[in-house]
Coordinates of C-alpha atoms and ligand atoms in Angstrom, one line a residue:
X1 CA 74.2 134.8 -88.5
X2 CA 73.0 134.7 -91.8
X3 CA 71.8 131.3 -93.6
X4 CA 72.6 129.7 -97.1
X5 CA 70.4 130.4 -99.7
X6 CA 69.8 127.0 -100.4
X7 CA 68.6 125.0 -96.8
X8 CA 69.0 121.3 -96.3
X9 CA 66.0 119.5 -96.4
X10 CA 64.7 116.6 -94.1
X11 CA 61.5 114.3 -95.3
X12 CA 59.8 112.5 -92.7
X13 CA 56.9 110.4 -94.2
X14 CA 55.8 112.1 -97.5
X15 CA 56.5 115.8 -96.1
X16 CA 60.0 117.7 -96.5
X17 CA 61.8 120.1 -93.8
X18 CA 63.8 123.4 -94.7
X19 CA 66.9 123.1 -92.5
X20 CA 68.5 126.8 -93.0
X21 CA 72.4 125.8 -93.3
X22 CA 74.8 128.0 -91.6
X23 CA 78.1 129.0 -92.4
X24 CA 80.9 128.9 -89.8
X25 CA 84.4 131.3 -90.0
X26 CA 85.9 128.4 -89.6
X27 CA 85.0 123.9 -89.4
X28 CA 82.0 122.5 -91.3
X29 CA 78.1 123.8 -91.4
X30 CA 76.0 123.7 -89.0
X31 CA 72.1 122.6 -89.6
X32 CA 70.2 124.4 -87.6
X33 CA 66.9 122.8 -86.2
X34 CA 65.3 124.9 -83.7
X35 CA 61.9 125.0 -85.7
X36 CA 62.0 121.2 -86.5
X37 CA 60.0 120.4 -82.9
X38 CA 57.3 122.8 -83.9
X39 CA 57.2 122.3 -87.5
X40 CA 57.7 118.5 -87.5
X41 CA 56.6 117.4 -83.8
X42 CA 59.9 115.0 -83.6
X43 CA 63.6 115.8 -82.0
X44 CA 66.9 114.8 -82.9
X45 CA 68.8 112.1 -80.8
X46 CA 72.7 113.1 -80.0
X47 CA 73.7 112.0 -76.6
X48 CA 77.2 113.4 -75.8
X49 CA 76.6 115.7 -78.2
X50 CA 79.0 114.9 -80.7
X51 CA 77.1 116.3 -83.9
X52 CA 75.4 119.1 -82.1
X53 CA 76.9 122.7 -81.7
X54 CA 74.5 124.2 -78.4
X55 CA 75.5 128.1 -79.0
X56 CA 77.3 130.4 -81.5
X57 CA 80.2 131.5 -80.4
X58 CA 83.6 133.3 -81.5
X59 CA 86.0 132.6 -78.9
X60 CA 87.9 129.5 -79.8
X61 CA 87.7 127.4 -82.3
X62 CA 89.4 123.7 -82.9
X63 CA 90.0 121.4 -86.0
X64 CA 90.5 118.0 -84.4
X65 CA 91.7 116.6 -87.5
X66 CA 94.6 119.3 -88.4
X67 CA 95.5 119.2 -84.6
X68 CA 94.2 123.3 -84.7
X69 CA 93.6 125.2 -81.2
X70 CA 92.2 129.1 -82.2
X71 CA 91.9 131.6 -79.5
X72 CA 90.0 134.5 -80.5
X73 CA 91.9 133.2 -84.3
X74 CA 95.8 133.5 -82.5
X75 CA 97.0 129.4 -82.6
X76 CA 98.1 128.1 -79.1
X77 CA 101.8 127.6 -79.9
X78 CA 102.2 131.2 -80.8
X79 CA 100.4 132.1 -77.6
X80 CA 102.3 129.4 -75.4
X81 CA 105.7 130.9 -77.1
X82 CA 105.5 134.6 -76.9
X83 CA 101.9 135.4 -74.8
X84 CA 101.5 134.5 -71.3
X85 CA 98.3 133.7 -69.3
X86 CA 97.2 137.1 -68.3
X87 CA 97.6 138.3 -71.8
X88 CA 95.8 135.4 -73.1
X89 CA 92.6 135.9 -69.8
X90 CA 92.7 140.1 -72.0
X91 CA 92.4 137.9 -75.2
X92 CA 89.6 135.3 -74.2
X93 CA 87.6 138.0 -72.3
X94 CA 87.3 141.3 -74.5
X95 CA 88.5 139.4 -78.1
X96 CA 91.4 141.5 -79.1
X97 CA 95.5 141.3 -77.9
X98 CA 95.7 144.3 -75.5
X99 CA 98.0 147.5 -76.2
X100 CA 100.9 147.5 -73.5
X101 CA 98.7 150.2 -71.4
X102 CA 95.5 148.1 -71.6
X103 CA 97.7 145.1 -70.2
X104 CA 99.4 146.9 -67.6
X105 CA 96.1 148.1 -66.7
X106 CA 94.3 144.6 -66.8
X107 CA 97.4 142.8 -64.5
X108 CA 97.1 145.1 -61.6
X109 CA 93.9 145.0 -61.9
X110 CA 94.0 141.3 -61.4
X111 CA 96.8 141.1 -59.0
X112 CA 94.8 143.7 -56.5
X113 CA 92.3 141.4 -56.3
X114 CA 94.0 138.4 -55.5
X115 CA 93.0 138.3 -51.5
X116 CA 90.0 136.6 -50.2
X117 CA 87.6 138.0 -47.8
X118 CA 89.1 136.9 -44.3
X119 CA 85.9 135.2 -43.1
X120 CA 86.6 132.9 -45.6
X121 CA 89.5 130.9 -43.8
X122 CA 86.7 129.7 -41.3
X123 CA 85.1 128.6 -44.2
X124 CA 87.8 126.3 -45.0
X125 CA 88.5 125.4 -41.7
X126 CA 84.9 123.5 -41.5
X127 CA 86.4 121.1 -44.1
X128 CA 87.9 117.7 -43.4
X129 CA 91.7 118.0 -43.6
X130 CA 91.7 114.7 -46.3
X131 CA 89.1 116.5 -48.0
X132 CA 89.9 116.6 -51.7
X133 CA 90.6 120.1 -53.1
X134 CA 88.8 119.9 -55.7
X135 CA 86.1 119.7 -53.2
X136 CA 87.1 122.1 -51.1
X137 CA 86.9 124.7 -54.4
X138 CA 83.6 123.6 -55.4
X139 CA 82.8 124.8 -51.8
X140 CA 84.7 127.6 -51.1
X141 CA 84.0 129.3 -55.2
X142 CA 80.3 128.5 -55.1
X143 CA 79.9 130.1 -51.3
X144 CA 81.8 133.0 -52.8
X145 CA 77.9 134.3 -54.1
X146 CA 77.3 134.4 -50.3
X147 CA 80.9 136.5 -49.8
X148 CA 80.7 139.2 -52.8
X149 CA 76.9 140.2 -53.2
X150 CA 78.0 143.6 -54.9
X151 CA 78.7 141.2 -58.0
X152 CA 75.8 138.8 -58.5
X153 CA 73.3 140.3 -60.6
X154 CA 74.3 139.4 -64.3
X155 CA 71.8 142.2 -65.7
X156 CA 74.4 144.7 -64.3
X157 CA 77.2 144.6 -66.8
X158 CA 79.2 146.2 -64.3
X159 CA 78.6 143.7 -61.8
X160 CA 79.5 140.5 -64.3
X161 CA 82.8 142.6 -64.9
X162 CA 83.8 142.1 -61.3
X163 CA 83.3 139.3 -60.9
X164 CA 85.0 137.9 -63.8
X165 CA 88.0 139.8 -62.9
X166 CA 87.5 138.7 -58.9
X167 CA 87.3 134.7 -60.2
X168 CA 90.1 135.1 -62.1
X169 CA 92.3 136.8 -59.2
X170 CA 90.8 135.0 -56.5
X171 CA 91.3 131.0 -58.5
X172 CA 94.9 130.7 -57.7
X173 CA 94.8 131.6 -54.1
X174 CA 91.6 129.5 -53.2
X175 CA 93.6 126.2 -55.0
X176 CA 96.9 127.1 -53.0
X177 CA 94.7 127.2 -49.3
X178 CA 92.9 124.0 -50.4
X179 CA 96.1 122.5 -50.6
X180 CA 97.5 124.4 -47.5
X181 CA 94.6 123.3 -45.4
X182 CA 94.7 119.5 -46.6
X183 CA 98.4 119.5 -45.5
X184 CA 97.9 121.5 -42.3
X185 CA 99.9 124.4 -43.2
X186 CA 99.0 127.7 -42.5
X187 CA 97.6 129.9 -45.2
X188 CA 99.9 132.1 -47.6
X189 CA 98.4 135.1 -48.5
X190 CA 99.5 136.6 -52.2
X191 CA 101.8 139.0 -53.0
X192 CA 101.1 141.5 -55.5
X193 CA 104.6 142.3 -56.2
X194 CA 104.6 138.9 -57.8
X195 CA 103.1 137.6 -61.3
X196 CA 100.3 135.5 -61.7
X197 CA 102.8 132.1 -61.9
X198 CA 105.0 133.0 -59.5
X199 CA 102.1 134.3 -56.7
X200 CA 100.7 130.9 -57.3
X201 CA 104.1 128.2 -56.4
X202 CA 104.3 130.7 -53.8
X203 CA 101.6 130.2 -52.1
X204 CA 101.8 126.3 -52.2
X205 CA 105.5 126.2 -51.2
X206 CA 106.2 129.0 -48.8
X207 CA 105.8 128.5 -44.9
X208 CA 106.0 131.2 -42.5
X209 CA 108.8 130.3 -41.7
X210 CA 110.7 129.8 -45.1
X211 CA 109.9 131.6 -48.1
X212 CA 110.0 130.5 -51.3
X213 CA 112.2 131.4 -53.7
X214 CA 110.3 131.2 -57.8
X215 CA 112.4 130.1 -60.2
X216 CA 112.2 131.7 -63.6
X217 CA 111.7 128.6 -65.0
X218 CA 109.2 127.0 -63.6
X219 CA 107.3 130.1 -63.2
X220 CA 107.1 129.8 -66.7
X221 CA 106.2 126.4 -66.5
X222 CA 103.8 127.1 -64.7
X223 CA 102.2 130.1 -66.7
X224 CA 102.0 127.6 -69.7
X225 CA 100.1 125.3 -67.7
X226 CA 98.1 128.0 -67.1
X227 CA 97.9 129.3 -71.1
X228 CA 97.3 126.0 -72.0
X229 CA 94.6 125.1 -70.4
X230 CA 92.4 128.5 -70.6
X231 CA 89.6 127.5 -73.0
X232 CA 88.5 124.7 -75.2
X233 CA 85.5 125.8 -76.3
X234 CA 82.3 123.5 -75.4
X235 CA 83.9 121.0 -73.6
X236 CA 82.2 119.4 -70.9
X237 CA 82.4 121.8 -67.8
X238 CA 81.7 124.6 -70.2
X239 CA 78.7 123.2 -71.6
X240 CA 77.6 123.1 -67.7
X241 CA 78.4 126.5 -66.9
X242 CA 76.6 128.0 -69.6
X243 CA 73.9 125.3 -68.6
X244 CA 74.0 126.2 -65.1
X245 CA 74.1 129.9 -65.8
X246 CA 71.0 129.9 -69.0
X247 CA 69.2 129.6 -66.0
X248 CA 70.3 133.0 -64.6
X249 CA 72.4 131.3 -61.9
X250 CA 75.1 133.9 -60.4
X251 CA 78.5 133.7 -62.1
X252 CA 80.2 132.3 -58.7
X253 CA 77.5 129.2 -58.9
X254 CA 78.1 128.6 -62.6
X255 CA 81.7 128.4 -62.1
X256 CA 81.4 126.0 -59.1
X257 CA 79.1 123.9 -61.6
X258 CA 82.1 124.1 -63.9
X259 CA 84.9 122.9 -61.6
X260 CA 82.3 120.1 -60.2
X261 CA 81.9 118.5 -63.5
X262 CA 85.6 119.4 -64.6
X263 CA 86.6 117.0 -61.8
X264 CA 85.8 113.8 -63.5
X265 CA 87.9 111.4 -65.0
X266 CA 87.4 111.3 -68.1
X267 CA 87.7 115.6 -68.3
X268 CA 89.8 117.4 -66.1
X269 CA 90.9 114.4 -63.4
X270 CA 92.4 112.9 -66.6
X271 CA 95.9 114.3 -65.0
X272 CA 95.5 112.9 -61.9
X273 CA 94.1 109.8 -62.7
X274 CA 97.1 109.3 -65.2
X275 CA 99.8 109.5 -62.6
X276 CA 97.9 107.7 -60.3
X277 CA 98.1 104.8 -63.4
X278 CA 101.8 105.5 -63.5
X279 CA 102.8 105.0 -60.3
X280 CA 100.3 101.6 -60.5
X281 CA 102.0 100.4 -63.5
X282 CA 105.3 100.9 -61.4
X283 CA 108.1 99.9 -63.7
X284 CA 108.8 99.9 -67.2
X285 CA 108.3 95.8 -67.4
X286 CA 105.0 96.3 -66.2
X287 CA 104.1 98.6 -69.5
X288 CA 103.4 95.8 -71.8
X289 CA 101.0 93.8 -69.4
X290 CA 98.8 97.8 -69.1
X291 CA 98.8 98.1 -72.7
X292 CA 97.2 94.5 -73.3
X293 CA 94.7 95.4 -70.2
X294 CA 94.0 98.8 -72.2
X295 CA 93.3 97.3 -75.3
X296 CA 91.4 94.5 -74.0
X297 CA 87.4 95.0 -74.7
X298 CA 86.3 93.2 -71.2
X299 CA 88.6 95.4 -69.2
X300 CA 87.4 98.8 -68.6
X301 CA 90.8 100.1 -67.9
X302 CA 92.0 102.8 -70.3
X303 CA 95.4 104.3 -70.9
X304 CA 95.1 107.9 -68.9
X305 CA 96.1 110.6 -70.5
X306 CA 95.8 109.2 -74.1
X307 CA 93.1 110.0 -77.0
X308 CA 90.2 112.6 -77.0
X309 CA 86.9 113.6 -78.0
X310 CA 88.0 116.3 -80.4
X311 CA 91.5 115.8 -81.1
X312 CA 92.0 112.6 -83.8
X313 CA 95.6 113.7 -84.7
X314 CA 97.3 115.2 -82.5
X315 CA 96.7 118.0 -79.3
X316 CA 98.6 120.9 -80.3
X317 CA 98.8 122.0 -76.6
X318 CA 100.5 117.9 -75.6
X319 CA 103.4 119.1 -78.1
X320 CA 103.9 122.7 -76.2
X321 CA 103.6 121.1 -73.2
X322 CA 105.7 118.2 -73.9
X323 CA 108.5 120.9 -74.7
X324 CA 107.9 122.2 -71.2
X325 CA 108.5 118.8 -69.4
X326 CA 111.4 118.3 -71.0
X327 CA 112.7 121.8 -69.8
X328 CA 111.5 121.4 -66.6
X329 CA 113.1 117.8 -66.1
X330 CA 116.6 118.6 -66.8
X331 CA 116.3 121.7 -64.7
X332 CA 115.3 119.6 -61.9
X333 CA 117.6 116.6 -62.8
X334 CA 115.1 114.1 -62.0
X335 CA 115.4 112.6 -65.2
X336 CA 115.8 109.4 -63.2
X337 CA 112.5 109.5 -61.0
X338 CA 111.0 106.3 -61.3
X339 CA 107.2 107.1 -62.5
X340 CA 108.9 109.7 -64.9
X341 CA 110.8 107.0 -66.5
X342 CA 107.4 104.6 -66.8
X343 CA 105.8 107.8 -68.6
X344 CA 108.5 108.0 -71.5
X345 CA 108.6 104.3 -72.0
X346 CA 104.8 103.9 -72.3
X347 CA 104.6 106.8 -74.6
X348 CA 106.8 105.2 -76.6
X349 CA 104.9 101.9 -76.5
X350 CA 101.7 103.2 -77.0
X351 CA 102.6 105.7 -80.0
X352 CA 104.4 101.9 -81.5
X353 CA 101.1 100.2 -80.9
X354 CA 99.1 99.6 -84.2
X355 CA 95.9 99.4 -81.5
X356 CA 96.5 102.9 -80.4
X357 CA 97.6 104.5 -83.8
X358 CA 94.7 103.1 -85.9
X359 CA 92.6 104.8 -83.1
X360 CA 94.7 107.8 -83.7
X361 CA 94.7 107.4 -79.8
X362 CA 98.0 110.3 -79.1
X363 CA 99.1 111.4 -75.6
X364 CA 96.4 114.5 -74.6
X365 CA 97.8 117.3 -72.8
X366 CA 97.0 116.1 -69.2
X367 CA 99.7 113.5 -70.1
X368 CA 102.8 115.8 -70.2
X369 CA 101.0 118.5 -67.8
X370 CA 100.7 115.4 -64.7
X371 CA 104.5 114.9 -65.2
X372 CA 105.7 118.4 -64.9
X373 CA 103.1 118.8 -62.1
X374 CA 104.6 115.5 -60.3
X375 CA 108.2 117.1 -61.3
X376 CA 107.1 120.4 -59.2
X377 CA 106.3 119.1 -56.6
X378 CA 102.1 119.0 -56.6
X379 CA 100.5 116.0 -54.7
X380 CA 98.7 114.3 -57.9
X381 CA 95.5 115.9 -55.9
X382 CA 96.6 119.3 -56.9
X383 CA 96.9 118.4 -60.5
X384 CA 92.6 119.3 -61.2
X385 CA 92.7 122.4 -59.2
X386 CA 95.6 123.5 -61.3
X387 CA 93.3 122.6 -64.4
X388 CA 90.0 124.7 -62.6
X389 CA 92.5 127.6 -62.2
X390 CA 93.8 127.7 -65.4
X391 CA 90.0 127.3 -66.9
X392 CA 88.1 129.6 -65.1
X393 CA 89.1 132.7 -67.1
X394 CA 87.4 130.0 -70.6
X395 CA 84.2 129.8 -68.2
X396 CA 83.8 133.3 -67.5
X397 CA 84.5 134.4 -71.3
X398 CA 82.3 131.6 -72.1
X399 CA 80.0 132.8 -69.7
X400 CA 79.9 136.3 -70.3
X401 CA 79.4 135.7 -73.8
X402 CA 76.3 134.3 -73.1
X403 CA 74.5 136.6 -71.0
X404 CA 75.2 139.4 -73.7
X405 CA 73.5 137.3 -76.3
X406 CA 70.4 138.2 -76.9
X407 CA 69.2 134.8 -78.2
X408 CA 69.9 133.8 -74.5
X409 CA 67.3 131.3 -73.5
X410 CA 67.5 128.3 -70.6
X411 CA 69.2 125.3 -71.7
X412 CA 66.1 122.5 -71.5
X413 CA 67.2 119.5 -73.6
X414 CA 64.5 116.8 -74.6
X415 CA 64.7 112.7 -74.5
X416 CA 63.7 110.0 -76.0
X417 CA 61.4 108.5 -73.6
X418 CA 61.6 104.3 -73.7
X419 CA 60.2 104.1 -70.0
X420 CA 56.9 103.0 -69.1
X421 CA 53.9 104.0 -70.8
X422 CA 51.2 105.6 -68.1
X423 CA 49.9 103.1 -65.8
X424 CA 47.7 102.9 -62.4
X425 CA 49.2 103.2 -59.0
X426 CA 49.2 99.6 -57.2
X427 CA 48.2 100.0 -53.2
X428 CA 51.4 98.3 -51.5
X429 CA 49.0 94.9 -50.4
X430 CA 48.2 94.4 -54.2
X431 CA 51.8 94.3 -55.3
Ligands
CMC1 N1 92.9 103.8 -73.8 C1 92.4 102.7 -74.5 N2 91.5 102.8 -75.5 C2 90.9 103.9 -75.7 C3 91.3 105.1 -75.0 C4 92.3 105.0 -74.0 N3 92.7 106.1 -73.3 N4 90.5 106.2 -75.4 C5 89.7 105.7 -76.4 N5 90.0 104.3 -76.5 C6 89.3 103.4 -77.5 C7 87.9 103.1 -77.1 O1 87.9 101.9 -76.4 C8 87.2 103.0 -78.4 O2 87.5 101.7 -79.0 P1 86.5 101.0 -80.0 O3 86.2 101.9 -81.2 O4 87.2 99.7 -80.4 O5 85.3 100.8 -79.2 C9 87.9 104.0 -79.3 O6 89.2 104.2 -78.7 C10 87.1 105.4 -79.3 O7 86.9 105.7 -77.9 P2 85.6 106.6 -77.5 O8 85.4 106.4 -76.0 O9 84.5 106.4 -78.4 O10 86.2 108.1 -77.7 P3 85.7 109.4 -77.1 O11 86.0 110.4 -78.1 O12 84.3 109.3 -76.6 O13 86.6 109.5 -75.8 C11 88.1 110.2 -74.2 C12 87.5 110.5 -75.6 C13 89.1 111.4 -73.8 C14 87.0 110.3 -73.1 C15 88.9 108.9 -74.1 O14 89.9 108.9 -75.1 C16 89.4 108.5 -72.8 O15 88.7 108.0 -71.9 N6 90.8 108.9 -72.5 C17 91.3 108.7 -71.2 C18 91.0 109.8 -70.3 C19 91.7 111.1 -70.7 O16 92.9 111.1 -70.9 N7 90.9 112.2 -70.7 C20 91.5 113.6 -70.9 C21 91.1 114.2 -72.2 S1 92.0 115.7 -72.5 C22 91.5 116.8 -71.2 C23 90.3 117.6 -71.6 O17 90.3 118.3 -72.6 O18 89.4 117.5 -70.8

């Protein structure tokens, strides 16, 4: 990394600040400030950190404003087209597109290590049967330090290769048995004659007693899902694994860190939450009463599924994934399902509404990726899971890239302190 001649410079009082200016590949400068506490005794203020970048990094990159998604430089929709997920895990974890060898090698790799340790279904059976999956996998992937200890130390290079390849392998089939379990179904175990996709409806759908048959097309579905929702650089439950993991947490705690915060709302529940709001809405004449609530400043409710942090003009992933909905929907011929009808008609509103077009407020990828989802079959429960599998192999890259750095130091963010100044303890008969 290798400043601008020329720095920025910051006066406080009658004294100025050098601020060395860095030069991205790619999106605009970054002023870097890591003396400014010891040189000028003050910090800088960003909650939500929307004009701070926390790391240097050169796995994805996105241009909100051109509606650009970068995997190690290949765009999404060229990935989404002619990669698939397993290809893009080769891509995100060791930075180059593999040679045919390299990604046979990789998939059986990852397909051989698709079992869990068996002592883990008793794990799963101390859960609640209503409990939420995404609970269950916070669980089950964080206990996983106490299952494989021959992969915990992150000094051992080795050791942080295992275990990225065993999260990876392991994701699918710890979602499918938290969805088993809340359904009371037994356990499907994985099939490693099967891809990645296919391993994955199969263990959600098949019974002992019936198996299920993949179908091409939602297989593929599926492994778009997958693709694209891998990384999005320091988003939210990234920023906590590499915050749980500067620390020098185990990999199998950071990523339970990860899926924790990706369960929220406004992150990765986004999906579920949206058809949740779908199937309140109803029917299409209830649209225009949602879209008044939704633009109404006393009424917390917000349209699920639409606008985003980054993303100002469009998400290139919502127009790939959009494709697949369509494809999916006429294969299934449920064209006519009820909350799949109220999701076209308040696209339609929404992307009419001057409210939510001056906001540049567009349908988000958990939008179109909650309707194929629904279309599938998946209880809207299963809809984050399906996110925290498709993510983990962004949190391990992510992850990885940060215990190799040798600028590596704990995360330890400052305030700005408007509590009470020091005062005396009052003995509880004096108060
Ligand atoms: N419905 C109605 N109004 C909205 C919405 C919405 N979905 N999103 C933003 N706004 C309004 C907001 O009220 C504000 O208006 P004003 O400027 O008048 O105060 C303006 O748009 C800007 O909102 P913001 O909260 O400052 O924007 P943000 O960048 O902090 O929030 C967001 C981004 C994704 C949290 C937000 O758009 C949202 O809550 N969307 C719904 C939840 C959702 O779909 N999340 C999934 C994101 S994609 C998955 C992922 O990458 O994790």
């Amino acid at each position: 990394m290798v400043a601008k001649e020329k720095p920025a410079q910051l006066k406080i009082g009658n004294k100025t600040y050098d601020l060395p200016i860095h030069s991205p590949t790619a999106g605009p400068d970054v002023l870097d400030i890591r003396k400014l506490y010891g040189q000028a005794g003050v910090f800088t203020y960003d909650p939500g950190f929307t004009s701070t970048a926390s790391c240097d990094s050169t796995i994805t990159f996105i241009d909100g404003d051109e509606g650009v998604l970068l995997h190690r430089g290949y765009p999404i929709d060229q990935l989404a087209e002619k990669s698939h997920y397993l290809e893009v895990c080769y891509l995100l974890l060791y930075g180059t597109l593999p040679s045919a060898s390299e990604l046979e090698k990789f998939e059986s790799l990852v397909i051989s290590h698709t079992m869990l340790h068996e002592q883990m279904v008793y794990f799963y059976r101390g859960f609640r049967r209503d409990a939420h999956p995404m609970a269950i996998m916070t669980g089950v992937v964080g206990a996983m330090s106490a299952f494989y200890h021959d992969s915990t130390d992150i000094h051992d290079a080795h050791q942080r290769e295992v275990a990225s390849i065993r999260l990876i392998a392991k994701m699918p089939t710890i979602a499918a048995w938290a969805y088993k379990f809340s359904v009371g179904q037994p356990f499907i175990y994985p099939r490693n004659d099967l891809d990645y996709a296919s391993n994955f409806l199969r263990m959600c759908f098949a019974v002992p007693a019936e198996d299920y048959e993949v179908n091409p097309i939602l297989s593929r579905a599926m492994d778009r899902i997958f693709t694209l929702h891998a990384d999005h650089e320091q988003n939210a439950s990234t920023s906590t694994v590499r915050l749980a993991s500067s620390s020098g947490a185990n990999p199998f705690a950071c990523i339970a860190a990860g899926i924790a915060c990706l369960w929220g709302p406004a992150h990765g529940g986004a999906n579920q939450a949206c058809l949740e709001m779908l199937k309140e809405i109803g029917t299409v004449d209830r649209i225009p009463t949602f879209i008044s609530r939704a633009k109404d400043k006393n009424d917390p409710f917000r349209l699920m599924g639409f606008g985003h942090r980054v993303y100002k003009n469009f998400d290139p992933r919502a127009t790939v994934m959009k494709q697949s909905a369509d494809e999916v929907l006429e294969l299934l011929g449920v064209e006519n399902n009820p909350v799949l009808q109220v999701a076209k008609a308040l696209e339609k509103a929404a992307l009419e509404d001057p409210y939510f077009t001056s906001k540049k407020l567009f349908p988000n990828v958990d939008f179109y990726s909650g309707i194929i989802l629904e279309a599938m079959g998946f209880p809207t429960s299963m809809f984050t899971p399906i996110f925290a599998v498709s993510r983990t192999v962004g949190w391990i890259s992510q992850w990885k890239e940060m215990i190799a750095d040798p600028q590596n130091k704990i995360g330890r963010p400052r305030q700005l302190y408007l509590g009470n100044t020091s005062r005396n303890y009052v003995d509880i008969e004096n108060r």
